[in-house]
Short mmCIF file of C-alpha atoms in Angstrom, two decimals:
data_model
loop_
_atom_site.label_atom_id
_atom_site.label_comp_id
_atom_site.label_asym_id
_atom_site.label_seq_id
_atom_site.Cartn_x
_atom_site.Cartn_y
_atom_site.Cartn_z
CA MET R 2 -96.49 28.58 -164.97
CA LYS R 3 -99.53 28.27 -163.23
CA ILE R 4 -100.38 30.62 -164.42
CA ASP R 5 -101.46 30.76 -168.00
CA PRO R 6 -100.25 33.08 -169.31
CA PHE R 7 -101.00 32.54 -172.71
CA GLY R 8 -105.30 33.44 -172.02
CA GLY R 9 -106.36 28.92 -172.87
CA LYS R 10 -104.29 29.43 -176.34
CA TYR R 11 -102.47 25.68 -175.87
CA GLU R 12 -105.00 24.64 -173.90
CA VAL R 13 -104.36 20.34 -174.33
CA HIS R 14 -107.94 18.55 -174.70
CA TRP R 15 -106.99 14.71 -174.83
CA ASP R 16 -109.34 13.74 -173.71
CA SER R 17 -110.82 13.11 -177.88
CA GLY R 18 -106.56 14.12 -178.94
CA GLY R 19 -105.37 10.75 -179.62
CA GLU R 20 -103.91 8.13 -177.42
CA SER R 21 -100.33 7.68 -175.73
CA TYR R 22 -97.41 4.17 -175.43
CA THR R 23 -95.67 4.01 -173.51
CA ASP R 24 -92.22 2.93 -172.37
CA LEU R 25 -91.27 1.55 -175.90
CA SER R 26 -87.97 0.15 -176.67
CA TYR R 27 -85.09 1.33 -178.85
CA GLY R 28 -82.01 0.00 -177.00
CA ASP R 29 -81.36 -2.71 -174.93
CA GLY R 30 -80.28 -0.22 -171.97
CA GLU R 31 -82.89 1.06 -168.86
CA ALA R 32 -83.23 4.66 -169.99
CA ASN R 33 -83.02 3.54 -173.92
CA LYS R 34 -87.14 3.75 -173.97
CA PHE R 35 -89.89 6.21 -175.38
CA ASP R 36 -93.87 7.59 -175.12
CA LEU R 37 -95.87 7.50 -178.75
CA TYR R 38 -98.29 9.80 -179.42
CA VAL R 39 -100.70 9.60 -181.81
CA PRO R 40 -103.58 11.65 -183.39
CA ALA R 41 -107.18 10.33 -183.23
CA ASP R 42 -107.51 10.87 -187.14
CA SER R 43 -106.00 7.86 -188.63
CA SER R 44 -107.01 8.19 -192.30
CA LYS R 45 -104.36 10.03 -193.96
CA GLU R 46 -102.17 8.93 -195.92
CA ASN R 47 -99.28 10.72 -194.64
CA TYR R 48 -97.94 11.90 -190.82
CA GLY R 49 -95.06 14.25 -189.66
CA LEU R 50 -93.14 13.17 -186.59
CA VAL R 51 -92.25 15.86 -183.86
CA VAL R 52 -89.60 14.79 -181.65
CA TYR R 53 -89.36 16.57 -178.06
CA LEU R 54 -86.80 15.99 -175.57
CA HIS R 55 -86.57 16.51 -171.98
CA PRO R 56 -84.66 18.96 -170.19
CA GLY R 57 -82.34 18.14 -167.16
CA GLY R 58 -78.80 19.72 -167.88
CA PHE R 59 -78.32 16.04 -169.42
CA THR R 60 -78.13 14.32 -165.62
CA SER R 61 -82.15 14.94 -165.15
CA GLY R 62 -85.20 14.57 -166.08
CA ASP R 63 -87.76 12.34 -167.62
CA LYS R 64 -90.04 11.80 -170.81
CA SER R 65 -92.83 12.29 -168.74
CA GLY R 66 -92.37 15.47 -167.73
CA ASP R 67 -93.31 16.51 -171.61
CA ALA R 68 -96.55 14.97 -171.77
CA LYS R 69 -98.32 18.22 -171.84
CA MET R 70 -95.94 19.62 -174.99
CA LEU R 71 -97.04 15.98 -177.07
CA GLN R 72 -100.39 15.98 -176.23
CA TRP R 73 -100.84 19.30 -178.56
CA LEU R 74 -98.65 18.13 -181.10
CA CYS R 75 -100.41 15.02 -181.03
CA GLU R 76 -103.72 17.42 -181.31
CA LYS R 77 -102.10 19.52 -183.93
CA GLY R 78 -101.97 16.33 -186.43
CA TYR R 79 -98.40 15.04 -185.73
CA VAL R 80 -97.19 12.41 -184.23
CA ALA R 81 -95.47 13.11 -180.92
CA ALA R 82 -92.86 11.51 -179.66
CA SER R 83 -90.67 11.70 -176.20
CA ILE R 84 -87.81 10.07 -175.71
CA ASN R 85 -85.37 9.01 -172.43
CA TYR R 86 -81.67 9.11 -172.79
CA THR R 87 -79.41 7.41 -170.47
CA LEU R 88 -78.18 10.03 -168.19
CA PHE R 89 -74.76 11.56 -166.92
CA GLY R 90 -74.43 10.47 -163.43
CA GLU R 91 -72.47 8.24 -160.70
CA GLU R 92 -74.39 5.00 -161.62
CA ASN R 93 -73.67 5.81 -165.86
CA PRO R 94 -70.64 7.79 -165.88
CA ASN R 95 -69.54 7.66 -169.22
CA ALA R 96 -72.13 8.48 -170.07
CA ASN R 97 -72.02 11.75 -171.69
CA VAL R 98 -73.68 14.24 -174.74
CA TYR R 99 -72.32 12.31 -177.93
CA THR R 100 -73.39 8.80 -176.49
CA GLN R 101 -77.00 10.76 -175.72
CA SER R 102 -76.84 11.95 -179.91
CA VAL R 103 -76.32 9.02 -180.62
CA GLU R 104 -79.19 7.37 -178.65
CA ILE R 105 -81.09 9.45 -179.68
CA ARG R 106 -79.83 9.24 -183.38
CA GLU R 107 -80.26 5.34 -182.73
CA SER R 108 -83.77 5.02 -181.75
CA ILE R 109 -85.37 7.35 -184.59
CA PRO R 110 -85.87 3.76 -186.94
CA PHE R 111 -87.27 2.51 -184.11
CA VAL R 112 -89.99 5.25 -183.73
CA ILE R 113 -90.81 5.64 -186.61
CA ALA R 114 -91.20 1.61 -187.03
CA GLU R 115 -93.81 1.53 -184.38
CA ALA R 116 -95.78 3.95 -185.68
CA GLU R 117 -96.02 2.81 -188.91
CA LYS R 118 -96.93 -0.75 -187.27
CA ARG R 119 -99.65 1.45 -185.61
CA ARG R 120 -100.46 2.82 -189.46
CA TYR R 121 -99.29 5.96 -189.34
CA HIS R 122 -96.96 6.08 -191.60
CA ILE R 123 -94.22 9.12 -190.94
CA ASP R 124 -93.22 11.10 -194.06
CA LYS R 125 -90.49 14.00 -192.55
CA MET R 126 -90.14 14.71 -189.42
CA ALA R 127 -89.28 17.62 -187.06
CA VAL R 128 -86.72 17.24 -183.53
CA SER R 129 -87.39 19.74 -180.96
CA GLY R 130 -86.50 20.40 -177.27
CA GLY R 131 -85.38 21.97 -174.28
CA SER R 132 -82.68 22.72 -172.74
CA ALA R 133 -80.31 19.52 -172.42
CA GLY R 134 -83.63 18.51 -174.65
CA HIS R 135 -82.80 21.15 -177.42
CA ALA R 136 -78.51 20.90 -177.44
CA LEU R 137 -79.24 17.02 -178.78
CA ALA R 138 -82.30 17.95 -180.44
CA MET R 139 -79.36 20.48 -182.85
CA LEU R 140 -76.92 17.81 -183.05
CA TYR R 141 -80.01 15.73 -185.06
CA ALA R 142 -80.31 18.14 -186.73
CA TYR R 143 -77.30 19.26 -187.50
CA ARG R 144 -75.74 16.67 -187.62
CA ASP R 145 -77.61 14.17 -188.74
CA ALA R 146 -79.70 14.69 -190.71
CA ALA R 147 -78.38 12.88 -193.05
CA VAL R 148 -78.64 9.74 -192.33
CA SER R 149 -82.55 10.62 -190.64
CA PRO R 150 -85.06 7.48 -191.64
CA VAL R 151 -87.28 10.68 -192.87
CA PRO R 152 -86.59 14.70 -194.41
CA VAL R 153 -85.70 16.23 -190.95
CA THR R 154 -87.65 19.77 -192.45
CA MET R 155 -87.28 22.20 -189.07
CA VAL R 156 -85.92 22.37 -185.26
CA PHE R 157 -86.88 25.00 -182.84
CA GLY R 158 -85.99 24.19 -178.89
CA ALA R 159 -85.03 26.78 -176.37
CA VAL R 160 -82.13 27.73 -174.43
CA GLY R 161 -80.01 24.80 -176.00
CA PRO R 162 -76.19 25.15 -175.34
CA PHE R 163 -75.26 25.70 -179.33
CA CYS R 164 -71.47 25.10 -179.23
CA PHE R 165 -68.31 25.47 -176.81
CA TYR R 166 -66.31 27.97 -177.53
CA LEU R 167 -63.58 29.13 -174.35
CA GLU R 168 -65.10 32.38 -174.55
CA ASP R 169 -68.42 31.36 -174.09
CA TRP R 170 -68.31 29.99 -171.60
CA ILE R 171 -67.83 32.57 -169.07
CA ASN R 172 -70.34 32.19 -167.07
CA MET R 173 -68.68 28.76 -166.38
CA GLY R 174 -64.81 30.05 -165.25
CA ALA R 175 -63.66 29.51 -169.12
CA ASP R 176 -62.48 33.78 -167.95
CA PRO R 177 -60.60 33.10 -164.49
CA ASN R 178 -60.19 37.47 -165.15
CA HIS R 179 -63.75 38.18 -165.75
CA PRO R 180 -65.57 39.35 -162.39
CA ASN R 181 -68.54 36.14 -163.33
CA SER R 182 -66.34 33.77 -163.53
CA ILE R 183 -67.08 30.81 -160.78
CA ASP R 184 -63.76 31.10 -159.66
CA PRO R 185 -61.31 34.26 -159.94
CA ASN R 186 -57.95 33.06 -158.75
CA GLU R 187 -59.21 29.12 -160.75
CA ASP R 188 -57.29 28.31 -163.60
CA TYR R 189 -58.81 26.38 -166.79
CA SER R 190 -58.91 23.19 -165.71
CA GLY R 191 -62.78 23.41 -164.21
CA ILE R 192 -63.54 24.10 -167.54
CA ALA R 193 -61.26 21.66 -168.83
CA GLY R 194 -62.53 19.43 -166.75
CA LEU R 195 -66.19 19.74 -167.23
CA PHE R 196 -65.88 20.13 -171.20
CA SER R 197 -64.31 16.53 -170.96
CA VAL R 198 -66.83 15.12 -168.93
CA MET R 199 -69.46 16.57 -171.69
CA ALA R 200 -67.36 15.68 -174.73
CA GLY R 201 -66.24 12.14 -173.55
CA LYS R 202 -62.21 13.05 -174.26
CA GLN R 203 -59.75 14.05 -172.21
CA ILE R 204 -59.17 18.36 -172.37
CA ALA R 205 -56.29 19.38 -171.49
CA VAL R 206 -55.37 23.16 -170.17
CA ASP R 207 -52.62 23.99 -173.03
CA MET R 208 -55.00 22.56 -175.67
CA PHE R 209 -57.66 25.53 -175.08
CA GLU R 210 -53.90 27.73 -176.41
CA THR R 211 -53.71 25.33 -179.31
CA GLY R 212 -57.46 25.49 -180.05
CA ALA R 213 -57.02 21.85 -180.20
CA TYR R 214 -60.18 21.33 -177.50
CA LEU R 215 -62.27 22.56 -180.99
CA GLU R 216 -61.85 19.36 -182.48
CA GLN R 217 -62.11 17.31 -179.37
CA VAL R 218 -65.89 18.69 -178.75
CA LYS R 219 -67.09 19.04 -182.34
CA ASP R 220 -68.66 15.84 -182.05
CA ILE R 221 -71.23 17.34 -179.77
CA SER R 222 -70.97 21.21 -180.70
CA ALA R 223 -74.51 21.68 -182.90
CA ALA R 224 -72.25 25.06 -184.28
CA MET R 225 -70.05 22.88 -186.39
CA TRP R 226 -72.04 21.22 -188.33
CA ILE R 227 -74.61 24.40 -189.63
CA ASP R 228 -73.89 24.57 -192.93
CA GLU R 229 -76.33 25.41 -196.26
CA ASN R 230 -78.04 22.10 -196.61
CA SER R 231 -79.39 22.78 -192.34
CA VAL R 232 -83.13 22.90 -191.82
CA PRO R 233 -85.07 26.17 -190.65
CA THR R 234 -84.76 26.31 -186.79
CA VAL R 235 -87.24 28.67 -184.50
CA CYS R 236 -85.15 29.45 -180.94
CA ALA R 237 -85.55 30.73 -178.06
CA TYR R 238 -82.67 31.80 -175.74
CA GLY R 239 -82.65 34.55 -171.74
CA ALA R 240 -80.31 37.20 -171.90
CA TRP R 241 -79.61 36.61 -168.17
CA ASP R 242 -79.16 33.10 -167.96
CA LYS R 243 -76.72 31.76 -166.07
CA VAL R 244 -76.95 28.44 -166.67
CA GLN R 245 -75.43 27.23 -170.13
CA ALA R 246 -73.80 30.04 -172.42
CA PHE R 247 -75.93 33.15 -174.11
CA SER R 248 -73.88 34.45 -175.49
CA ALA R 249 -73.61 30.90 -177.16
CA SER R 250 -76.39 31.12 -178.94
CA LYS R 251 -75.49 34.38 -180.85
CA ARG R 252 -73.11 31.79 -183.15
CA LEU R 253 -76.14 29.92 -183.54
CA ASP R 254 -77.66 33.49 -185.01
CA SER R 255 -75.12 34.52 -186.66
CA ALA R 256 -74.00 31.10 -188.82
CA LEU R 257 -78.13 31.03 -189.66
CA THR R 258 -77.87 33.93 -190.79
CA LYS R 259 -74.60 33.64 -192.36
CA TYR R 260 -76.03 30.13 -194.04
CA ASN R 261 -79.42 31.94 -195.74
CA ILE R 262 -81.30 29.64 -193.40
CA PRO R 263 -84.97 30.66 -191.96
CA HIS R 264 -85.05 31.12 -188.53
CA GLU R 265 -86.29 32.32 -185.85
CA TYR R 266 -84.38 33.46 -182.99
CA ILE R 267 -85.87 35.19 -180.19
CA VAL R 268 -84.01 37.33 -177.05
CA CYS R 269 -86.43 37.47 -173.54
CA GLU R 270 -83.86 40.34 -172.82
CA HIS R 271 -85.43 39.91 -168.46
CA SER R 272 -85.15 36.26 -168.34
CA GLY R 273 -82.25 33.66 -167.44
CA HIS R 274 -82.38 29.59 -168.55
CA GLY R 275 -86.52 29.01 -167.29
CA LEU R 276 -87.77 32.08 -169.45
CA GLN R 277 -89.74 33.45 -166.94
CA ASN R 278 -89.92 36.88 -167.18
CA ASP R 279 -90.93 38.14 -170.72
CA ASN R 280 -93.90 36.94 -171.39
CA ALA R 281 -94.61 38.20 -174.62
CA LYS R 282 -91.71 37.46 -176.42
CA TYR R 283 -92.56 33.44 -174.75
CA ALA R 284 -95.47 33.70 -177.26
CA GLU R 285 -93.48 34.69 -180.07
CA TYR R 286 -92.22 32.57 -179.36
CA MET R 287 -94.52 30.00 -179.11
CA GLU R 288 -96.55 31.38 -182.58
CA LYS R 289 -93.57 30.93 -184.09
CA ILE R 290 -93.11 27.31 -183.77
CA CYS R 291 -96.99 26.98 -185.08
CA GLU R 292 -95.94 29.24 -188.32
CA TYR R 293 -93.00 26.92 -188.94
CA LEU R 294 -94.87 23.43 -188.86
CA ASN R 295 -97.99 24.50 -190.58
CA THR R 296 -94.41 25.74 -193.25
CA TYR R 297 -92.26 23.57 -193.03
CA MET R 298 -94.48 20.55 -191.53
CA PRO R 299 -98.18 21.07 -192.65
CA VAL R 300 -100.67 18.74 -192.20
CA GLU R 301 -102.46 17.64 -195.22
#
């Protein structure tokens, strides 16, 4: 945003906020890099880590674009990290949402080790992100938390694809007879191709009739991993989102409610994927992030 609707409430004063270390490695891949931000105060016995994953539709984006968010978190007293992952495209045709989520899972021990090397002992963490990054954050929080080196205490993010139920993807051609479909004359081959690319598994059109496709998308569908042990959650979605399936976000709210997981599900009624037309709701989202961080990962 070029105009700050929050009156400077979340302004970053990084000159006195801490130190940053860029392009640290967590693997052999070209994209296996992360940036680490550590607070100026290094005297505490323990620190919480907040990981923020960049947006970009799984095909673009870079950790450097989230510098202000990471600096803001660091100024609040957290160790913060932004992590790159291998993007799908011509150079990396085998990359997909699942391989990206594995890269994130494998990066966390390296992030924690780098913090420890600089004498910031990590005893808990939160994971977060925007859009594609939010989707990857939810997969780590709901699917992979059990193998995390430190306890995951919460997840927050905005407009991330949460599940891959066919009926939720009308805006991407899942219902060829629906007026909002990309091409009313097309069969399910388009959505089968999209799901196949995202999951890294072959999904045939006939799998939609039998429901067999659900097993194929399980590894990238955070919806299938929520249970009574899932972590507290703050999320925001735009009701007019045409990039990812808004109806899928309702499943997130329903699943968290079903298992009595503390959560905030914030709908920006006038916004699309950018949450651009609901400043009051976006302010509520930011306030809830702060509230949940103070509750579930307080700075001691």
